[in-house]
Amino acid sequence: MNERTSPRAAAAPAAPYDRRPLAAVLSAHTISTIGNSLTLIGVPIFVLSTTGSAGRAGVVAFCATLPVAVSALVGGPLIDRFGRRRTSIVTDLICAASVATIPLLHYAGLLEFWMLCALMAVGGLVATPGMTARSVLIPDLAERAGTTLARAASLTEAVSSGARMAGAALAGVLAGLFGAEAVLLLDAASFLLSASLIAVGVRGVRAAEPMKSTAPASFAAYRRDLREGYRYVAGGGLLLAVVLMITFTNGLNQSWSAVLLPVHADDNLGGATQLGILSALFGGSALLGALLYGAFGHHFSRWAVLTGAFVIGEVPRFVVAAFTDSTLPLAVTLVAGGLAIGTLNPILTTVIFERVPLELRSRVSGILAAGCQMTIPLGGLTAGILVEGAGLRTALLIVGGLYFLATLSPLVFPVWRSMDTPGPVHASAPAPAPAPADAHPLVAAAPLSSSEPSLPRPSSPAP
């Protein structure tokens, strides 16, 4: 006798979508990015107000960003073994302690310049693994939330841009009213809040827990894991092209955000308040650019959008700052540039995660981040030397000229056009589930091109 299967037994219940872990990570990322903006503006202002030296501002930027590249180069296997959730929490707590110590020592009259450099170096060293640990969770949490990877990447970039806008405006106001010390104390509080969000919101997520390895923990196993990640990046033409391009431009972005723009604002625009306004305008337009790309970007070639964004968004700000001493022309330029630049990270993040299998994600993301951050320490240091040796205008034109040459890369090298071809499908890398028809975007990985010292992977450049 044939038994008829009941409808209830035939239709296994689908696992419900759970947006809470993704919302928690995006919220923590928002808080962390606000803190990065506070540091990005607060530290140069603090150095300039206490020393009056653009060269010293460049030295501090160098000390803050060199450890970023070092920890990204070697940290991927450690993140996997320690666990992404645990890594994020611990590194946020260390960052909170290091940044809070700066104003506390200053208030006590004990802060020496070498102490400032050392504390910034500690923050840069541990912030990178924390940001990487959060960012590599995005594909898994997007699938869990029932949204696409491209949409999650666009939302991540939109949140980053909005957070940079809010953080920059807040930093400018606080620095103008209470001094840069207050900005740094608020930054420390943002790290504590980020750690709390990850501790509560990502509990029980398998991808956030330590990865089980068949090999016991040892230095030989660590080297093997690290080598495997390097081989994967070196063997992928487009991934390697992305690293080389963003490595160069991130150094130039750092020279702009850590030295050139703060000095220009201090000398010609009126100081910290104008710096905060400009940064907020740029962040707001980049937010809009990321949201527009998330809504309509699938209609356009990734290569064409990325190439146009580099050409329109990057070089004009250097030229305008070099030849004008008022805020309005630079503000208009940054708004237009932000709209274009807001599309960069959604494109690059999607392309990278499409091509990287799950078990290599932390290692490859760390290596990509390290490559993309490698020139950032030299960017601030070199800009400080250029300003003191050749003057601000000459420094702006030199850096802008180098940026123009870099933007030609996607036009010259054919490998960039392959980003319009879907990446290889890996059995170990689950494809994000398509969003259901009634799903709404979660309005909220750390970005690829970035001038922010504590970011471990590329992100939109600061204004």
Coordinates of C-alpha atoms in Angstrom, one line a residue:
M1 CA 0.0 0.0 0.0
N2 CA 1.3 3.4 -0.9
E3 CA 1.6 5.8 1.9
R4 CA 0.8 9.4 1.1
T5 CA 3.2 11.8 2.8
S6 CA 1.4 14.5 4.7
P7 CA 1.9 18.1 3.5
R8 CA 3.4 19.0 6.9
A9 CA 6.0 16.2 6.6
A10 CA 6.7 17.0 2.9
A11 CA 7.4 20.6 3.5
A12 CA 10.3 20.9 5.9
P13 CA 10.1 24.3 7.6
A14 CA 12.7 26.7 6.3
A15 CA 15.0 28.3 8.8
P16 CA 13.7 31.8 9.6
Y17 CA 15.8 34.7 8.6
D18 CA 17.6 36.3 11.6
R19 CA 18.8 39.9 11.0
R20 CA 19.9 40.5 14.6
P21 CA 23.6 39.4 14.2
L22 CA 24.0 41.4 11.0
A23 CA 22.4 44.4 12.6
A24 CA 24.7 44.0 15.7
V25 CA 27.8 43.9 13.5
L26 CA 26.7 46.8 11.4
S27 CA 25.9 48.8 14.6
A28 CA 29.3 48.0 16.1
H29 CA 30.9 48.9 12.7
T30 CA 29.0 52.2 12.8
I31 CA 30.2 53.1 16.3
S32 CA 33.7 52.0 15.5
T33 CA 33.8 54.2 12.4
I34 CA 32.5 57.2 14.3
G35 CA 35.4 56.6 16.7
N36 CA 37.8 56.3 13.8
S37 CA 36.6 59.7 12.5
L38 CA 37.1 61.2 16.0
T39 CA 40.6 60.0 16.0
L40 CA 41.3 61.0 12.4
I41 CA 40.4 64.6 13.2
G42 CA 41.2 64.7 17.0
V43 CA 44.8 63.5 16.9
P44 CA 46.1 65.8 14.2
I45 CA 44.4 68.7 15.9
F46 CA 45.8 67.6 19.2
V47 CA 49.4 67.4 17.8
L48 CA 49.1 70.7 15.9
S49 CA 47.7 72.5 18.9
T50 CA 50.3 71.2 21.4
T51 CA 53.4 71.3 19.1
G52 CA 52.5 73.5 16.1
S53 CA 54.5 71.1 13.9
A54 CA 53.1 69.5 10.7
G55 CA 56.2 67.2 10.7
R56 CA 55.3 65.9 14.2
A57 CA 51.7 65.3 13.0
G58 CA 53.2 63.2 10.2
V59 CA 55.3 61.2 12.7
V60 CA 52.3 60.4 14.8
A61 CA 50.4 59.3 11.7
F62 CA 53.3 57.0 10.8
C63 CA 53.4 55.5 14.3
A64 CA 49.6 54.9 14.2
T65 CA 49.5 53.2 10.8
L66 CA 52.7 51.2 10.5
P67 CA 51.4 48.5 13.0
V68 CA 48.1 48.4 11.1
A69 CA 49.9 46.8 8.1
V70 CA 52.1 44.6 10.3
S71 CA 49.2 43.1 12.2
A72 CA 47.1 42.6 9.1
L73 CA 50.0 40.7 7.4
V74 CA 50.2 38.1 10.1
G75 CA 46.9 38.2 12.0
G76 CA 44.6 36.2 9.8
P77 CA 45.3 32.7 11.1
L78 CA 45.2 34.0 14.7
I79 CA 41.7 35.4 14.1
D80 CA 40.5 32.0 12.9
R81 CA 41.9 30.2 15.9
F82 CA 41.0 32.8 18.5
G83 CA 37.5 33.4 17.1
R84 CA 36.1 36.4 15.3
R85 CA 33.7 37.5 18.1
R86 CA 36.4 37.1 20.8
T87 CA 39.0 39.0 18.6
S88 CA 36.6 41.9 18.0
I89 CA 35.8 42.3 21.7
V90 CA 39.3 42.0 23.1
T91 CA 40.8 44.4 20.5
D92 CA 38.1 47.0 21.1
L93 CA 38.8 46.9 24.9
I94 CA 42.6 47.4 24.3
C95 CA 41.9 50.3 21.8
A96 CA 39.6 52.0 24.4
A97 CA 42.4 51.8 27.0
S98 CA 45.1 53.1 24.6
V99 CA 43.2 56.1 23.3
A100 CA 41.8 57.1 26.7
T101 CA 45.3 57.2 28.2
I102 CA 46.4 60.0 25.8
P103 CA 44.1 62.8 27.3
L104 CA 44.4 61.4 30.8
L105 CA 48.2 61.7 30.7
H106 CA 47.9 65.1 29.1
Y107 CA 45.6 66.4 31.9
A108 CA 48.1 65.0 34.4
G109 CA 51.0 66.8 32.7
L110 CA 52.8 63.6 32.1
L111 CA 52.3 63.1 28.3
E112 CA 55.6 63.0 26.3
F113 CA 55.7 62.9 22.5
W114 CA 57.1 59.4 22.5
M115 CA 54.2 58.2 24.7
L116 CA 51.7 59.6 22.3
C117 CA 53.4 57.8 19.4
A118 CA 53.6 54.5 21.4
L119 CA 49.9 54.7 22.4
M120 CA 48.8 55.4 18.8
A121 CA 51.0 52.4 17.7
V122 CA 49.2 50.1 20.2
G123 CA 45.8 51.2 19.0
G124 CA 46.8 50.6 15.3
L125 CA 48.3 47.2 16.1
V126 CA 45.2 45.7 17.7
A127 CA 42.4 47.6 15.8
T128 CA 43.2 45.9 12.5
P129 CA 42.4 42.3 13.7
G130 CA 39.3 43.5 15.3
M131 CA 38.0 45.3 12.2
T132 CA 39.0 42.3 10.0
A133 CA 37.2 39.9 12.4
R134 CA 34.0 41.9 12.0
S135 CA 34.2 42.5 8.3
V136 CA 34.7 38.8 7.3
L137 CA 31.4 38.0 9.1
I138 CA 29.4 40.0 6.6
P139 CA 28.8 37.3 3.9
D140 CA 27.6 34.7 6.5
L141 CA 25.4 37.2 8.3
A142 CA 24.0 38.5 5.1
E143 CA 22.9 34.9 4.2
R144 CA 21.5 34.5 7.7
A145 CA 19.5 37.7 7.3
G146 CA 18.2 36.7 3.9
T147 CA 19.8 39.5 2.0
T148 CA 22.3 39.5 -0.9
L149 CA 26.0 40.1 -0.4
A150 CA 26.0 43.1 -2.8
R151 CA 23.2 44.7 -0.8
A152 CA 25.0 44.0 2.5
A153 CA 28.2 45.4 1.1
S154 CA 26.4 48.6 0.0
L155 CA 24.7 48.9 3.4
T156 CA 28.1 48.5 5.1
E157 CA 29.6 51.3 3.0
A158 CA 26.5 53.5 3.5
V159 CA 26.8 53.0 7.3
S160 CA 30.5 53.8 7.1
S161 CA 29.9 57.0 5.2
G162 CA 27.2 58.1 7.5
A163 CA 29.3 57.3 10.5
R164 CA 32.2 59.2 9.1
M165 CA 29.9 62.2 8.5
A166 CA 28.6 62.1 12.1
G167 CA 31.9 61.5 13.6
A168 CA 33.7 64.2 11.7
A169 CA 31.0 66.8 12.5
L170 CA 31.0 65.7 16.2
A171 CA 34.8 65.9 16.3
G172 CA 34.9 69.4 14.8
V173 CA 32.3 70.7 17.2
L174 CA 33.9 69.0 20.3
A175 CA 37.4 70.1 19.4
G176 CA 36.3 73.7 18.9
L177 CA 34.3 73.8 22.1
F178 CA 36.2 71.6 24.5
G179 CA 39.6 70.7 22.8
A180 CA 40.9 67.6 21.1
E181 CA 41.2 65.8 24.5
A182 CA 37.4 65.5 24.7
V183 CA 37.3 64.0 21.2
L184 CA 39.7 61.3 22.2
L185 CA 37.8 60.4 25.4
L186 CA 34.6 60.0 23.3
D187 CA 36.6 57.8 20.9
A188 CA 37.5 55.6 23.9
A189 CA 33.8 55.3 24.8
S190 CA 32.9 54.3 21.3
F191 CA 35.3 51.3 21.5
L192 CA 33.6 50.1 24.7
L193 CA 30.2 50.4 23.1
S194 CA 31.3 48.5 20.0
A195 CA 32.7 45.7 22.2
S196 CA 29.4 45.4 24.1
L197 CA 27.4 45.2 20.8
I198 CA 29.5 42.3 19.5
A199 CA 29.5 40.5 22.9
V200 CA 25.7 40.5 23.0
G201 CA 24.6 40.5 19.3
V202 CA 26.9 37.9 17.8
R203 CA 26.6 35.3 20.5
G204 CA 26.0 31.8 19.2
V205 CA 26.9 32.5 15.5
R206 CA 29.0 29.6 14.3
A207 CA 31.1 31.7 11.9
A208 CA 32.1 34.0 14.8
E209 CA 33.5 31.2 16.9
P210 CA 37.0 29.7 16.7
M211 CA 37.6 27.5 13.6
K212 CA 38.4 23.9 14.4
S213 CA 41.7 22.8 12.8
T214 CA 42.8 19.2 12.3
A215 CA 46.4 20.3 13.0
P216 CA 47.4 21.3 16.5
A217 CA 48.2 24.9 17.2
S218 CA 51.9 25.4 16.4
F219 CA 54.2 27.9 14.7
A220 CA 54.6 25.5 11.7
A221 CA 50.7 25.2 11.4
Y222 CA 50.5 29.0 11.6
R223 CA 53.1 29.5 8.9
R224 CA 51.3 27.0 6.7
D225 CA 47.9 28.7 7.1
L226 CA 49.5 32.1 6.4
R227 CA 51.3 30.8 3.3
E228 CA 48.1 29.4 2.0
G229 CA 46.4 32.8 2.1
Y230 CA 49.4 34.5 0.4
R231 CA 49.3 31.9 -2.4
Y232 CA 45.6 32.5 -3.0
V233 CA 46.1 36.3 -3.3
A234 CA 49.2 36.0 -5.5
G235 CA 47.4 33.6 -7.8
G236 CA 44.4 35.8 -8.4
G237 CA 45.0 38.5 -11.1
L238 CA 42.2 40.8 -10.1
L239 CA 42.8 40.4 -6.3
L240 CA 46.4 41.3 -6.9
A241 CA 45.5 44.3 -9.0
V242 CA 43.1 45.6 -6.3
V243 CA 45.8 45.3 -3.7
L244 CA 48.4 47.2 -5.8
M245 CA 46.0 49.9 -6.8
I246 CA 44.6 50.5 -3.3
T247 CA 48.0 50.2 -1.7
F248 CA 49.2 53.2 -3.6
T249 CA 46.0 55.3 -3.3
N250 CA 45.6 54.7 0.4
G251 CA 49.1 56.2 1.1
L252 CA 48.0 59.3 -0.9
N253 CA 44.7 59.4 1.0
Q254 CA 46.5 59.3 4.3
S255 CA 48.7 62.2 3.3
W256 CA 45.5 64.2 2.6
S257 CA 43.5 63.3 5.7
A258 CA 46.3 63.2 8.3
V259 CA 48.3 66.2 7.2
L260 CA 47.3 68.1 4.1
L261 CA 43.6 68.8 4.9
P262 CA 44.2 69.5 8.6
V263 CA 47.0 71.9 7.8
H264 CA 44.9 73.6 5.0
A265 CA 42.0 74.0 7.4
D266 CA 44.3 75.3 10.2
D267 CA 46.1 77.8 7.9
N268 CA 43.4 78.9 5.5
L269 CA 39.9 77.8 6.4
G270 CA 39.4 78.7 10.1
G271 CA 40.4 75.6 12.0
A272 CA 38.7 72.5 13.5
T273 CA 35.1 73.5 12.9
Q274 CA 35.6 73.9 9.1
L275 CA 37.5 70.7 9.0
G276 CA 34.6 68.9 10.7
I277 CA 32.0 70.5 8.3
L278 CA 34.0 69.4 5.3
S279 CA 34.4 65.9 6.6
A280 CA 30.7 65.7 7.4
L281 CA 29.7 66.9 3.9
F282 CA 31.9 64.4 2.3
G283 CA 30.6 61.6 4.5
G284 CA 27.0 62.5 3.7
S285 CA 27.5 62.5 0.0
A286 CA 29.5 59.2 0.2
L287 CA 26.6 57.7 2.2
L288 CA 24.2 58.8 -0.6
G289 CA 26.5 57.4 -3.3
A290 CA 26.6 54.0 -1.5
L291 CA 22.9 53.8 -1.1
L292 CA 22.3 54.8 -4.7
Y293 CA 24.7 52.1 -5.8
G294 CA 23.0 49.5 -3.6
A295 CA 19.7 50.4 -5.2
F296 CA 20.7 50.8 -8.9
G297 CA 24.3 49.6 -9.2
H298 CA 23.3 46.2 -10.6
H299 CA 22.2 47.9 -13.8
F300 CA 25.8 49.1 -14.6
S301 CA 29.2 47.7 -15.3
R302 CA 31.3 47.5 -12.1
W303 CA 34.4 48.3 -14.0
A304 CA 32.8 51.5 -15.6
V305 CA 31.5 52.7 -12.2
L306 CA 34.7 52.1 -10.4
T307 CA 36.8 53.8 -13.1
G308 CA 34.6 56.8 -13.2
A309 CA 34.5 57.0 -9.4
F310 CA 38.3 57.2 -9.2
V311 CA 38.6 59.8 -11.9
I312 CA 35.8 62.1 -10.6
G313 CA 36.2 61.6 -6.9
E314 CA 39.8 61.7 -6.0
V315 CA 42.0 64.2 -7.9
P316 CA 39.9 67.4 -7.9
R317 CA 40.0 67.9 -4.2
F318 CA 43.8 68.4 -4.3
V319 CA 43.7 71.0 -7.1
V320 CA 40.9 72.9 -5.5
A321 CA 42.6 73.0 -2.1
A322 CA 45.8 74.1 -3.7
F323 CA 44.3 77.1 -5.5
T324 CA 41.5 78.3 -3.1
D325 CA 41.6 79.6 0.4
S326 CA 37.9 79.4 1.2
T327 CA 35.6 76.7 2.4
L328 CA 32.8 76.8 -0.2
P329 CA 34.7 75.6 -3.4
L330 CA 36.3 72.7 -1.5
A331 CA 33.0 71.8 0.1
V332 CA 31.3 71.6 -3.4
T333 CA 34.2 69.5 -4.7
L334 CA 34.0 67.1 -1.7
V335 CA 30.2 66.6 -2.1
A336 CA 30.6 65.7 -5.8
G337 CA 33.6 63.5 -5.1
G338 CA 31.8 61.7 -2.2
L339 CA 28.9 60.7 -4.4
A340 CA 31.4 58.9 -6.7
I341 CA 33.7 57.5 -4.0
G342 CA 30.7 56.0 -2.1
T343 CA 30.4 53.4 -4.8
L344 CA 34.0 52.0 -4.5
N345 CA 33.8 49.8 -1.4
P346 CA 30.5 48.1 -2.3
I347 CA 32.1 47.1 -5.6
L348 CA 35.4 46.0 -4.2
T349 CA 33.9 44.2 -1.2
T350 CA 31.5 42.2 -3.4
V351 CA 34.2 41.3 -5.9
I352 CA 36.5 40.1 -3.2
F353 CA 34.0 38.0 -1.2
E354 CA 32.7 36.4 -4.4
R355 CA 36.2 35.1 -5.0
V356 CA 37.4 34.0 -1.6
P357 CA 36.3 30.7 0.0
L358 CA 35.0 30.6 3.6
E359 CA 38.0 28.9 5.2
L360 CA 40.4 31.4 3.7
R361 CA 38.3 34.5 4.3
S362 CA 40.1 35.8 7.5
R363 CA 43.6 35.1 6.1
V364 CA 42.9 36.6 2.6
S365 CA 41.1 39.6 4.1
G366 CA 44.0 40.2 6.4
I367 CA 46.5 40.0 3.6
L368 CA 44.5 42.3 1.4
A369 CA 44.1 44.7 4.2
A370 CA 47.8 44.6 4.9
G371 CA 48.6 45.3 1.3
C372 CA 46.1 48.1 1.2
Q373 CA 47.5 49.7 4.4
M374 CA 51.2 49.2 3.6
T375 CA 51.8 52.7 2.3
I376 CA 49.5 54.5 4.8
P377 CA 52.3 55.0 7.4
L378 CA 54.5 56.7 4.7
G379 CA 51.6 58.8 3.5
G380 CA 51.3 61.0 6.6
L381 CA 55.1 61.1 7.2
T382 CA 55.9 62.1 3.7
A383 CA 53.2 64.7 3.6
G384 CA 54.5 66.3 6.7
I385 CA 58.0 66.5 5.3
L386 CA 56.6 67.9 2.0
V387 CA 54.6 70.6 3.7
E388 CA 57.5 71.8 5.8
G389 CA 60.1 71.6 3.0
A390 CA 58.1 72.7 -0.1
G391 CA 55.0 74.4 1.2
L392 CA 51.4 73.3 1.4
R393 CA 50.4 74.2 -2.2
T394 CA 53.3 72.3 -3.7
A395 CA 52.6 69.3 -1.5
L396 CA 48.9 69.3 -2.6
L397 CA 49.9 69.4 -6.3
I398 CA 52.5 66.6 -6.0
V399 CA 50.1 64.3 -4.2
G400 CA 47.3 65.1 -6.6
G401 CA 49.5 64.4 -9.6
L402 CA 50.5 61.0 -8.2
Y403 CA 46.8 60.3 -7.6
F404 CA 45.9 61.1 -11.2
L405 CA 48.5 58.6 -12.5
A406 CA 47.1 55.9 -10.1
T407 CA 43.5 56.4 -11.4
L408 CA 44.7 55.4 -14.9
S409 CA 45.3 51.8 -13.8
P410 CA 41.7 50.5 -14.4
L411 CA 41.9 52.0 -17.9
V412 CA 45.3 50.7 -18.8
F413 CA 45.3 47.1 -17.4
P414 CA 42.7 44.7 -18.9
V415 CA 42.5 42.5 -15.7
W416 CA 40.2 45.2 -14.1
R417 CA 37.5 44.4 -16.6
S418 CA 37.2 40.9 -15.2
M419 CA 35.3 42.3 -12.2
D420 CA 32.2 42.2 -14.4
T421 CA 32.6 38.4 -14.6
P422 CA 31.2 36.5 -11.6
G423 CA 33.9 35.1 -9.5
P424 CA 34.5 31.3 -9.1
V425 CA 32.1 29.4 -7.0
H426 CA 33.8 27.6 -4.1
A427 CA 32.1 24.7 -2.4
S428 CA 33.2 26.0 0.9
A429 CA 31.9 29.5 0.3
P430 CA 28.2 29.6 0.7
A431 CA 26.4 31.9 -1.7
P432 CA 24.3 34.5 0.0
A433 CA 20.6 33.8 -0.2
P434 CA 18.6 36.1 -2.3
A435 CA 16.5 38.5 -0.3
P436 CA 12.8 37.6 -0.1
A437 CA 10.4 39.7 -2.0
D438 CA 9.2 41.4 1.1
A439 CA 12.6 42.0 2.6
H440 CA 13.7 45.5 3.3
P441 CA 17.4 46.5 3.2
L442 CA 19.1 46.5 6.6
V443 CA 20.0 50.1 6.7
A444 CA 23.3 50.2 8.2
A445 CA 33.4 45.1 5.2
A446 CA 35.2 47.6 6.6
P447 CA 36.1 49.4 3.4
L448 CA 39.0 48.8 0.9
S449 CA 40.3 52.2 0.1
S450 CA 40.9 54.1 3.3
S451 CA 42.8 56.9 4.8
E452 CA 41.7 56.0 8.3
P453 CA 44.6 54.7 10.3
S454 CA 42.6 52.1 12.3
L455 CA 40.8 50.5 9.4
P456 CA 42.1 47.1 8.4
R457 CA 40.7 46.8 5.0
P458 CA 40.0 49.3 2.2
S459 CA 37.4 51.9 2.7
S460 CA 36.3 55.1 1.2
P461 CA 39.0 57.8 1.6
A462 CA 38.3 60.5 4.1
P463 CA 37.7 63.9 2.5

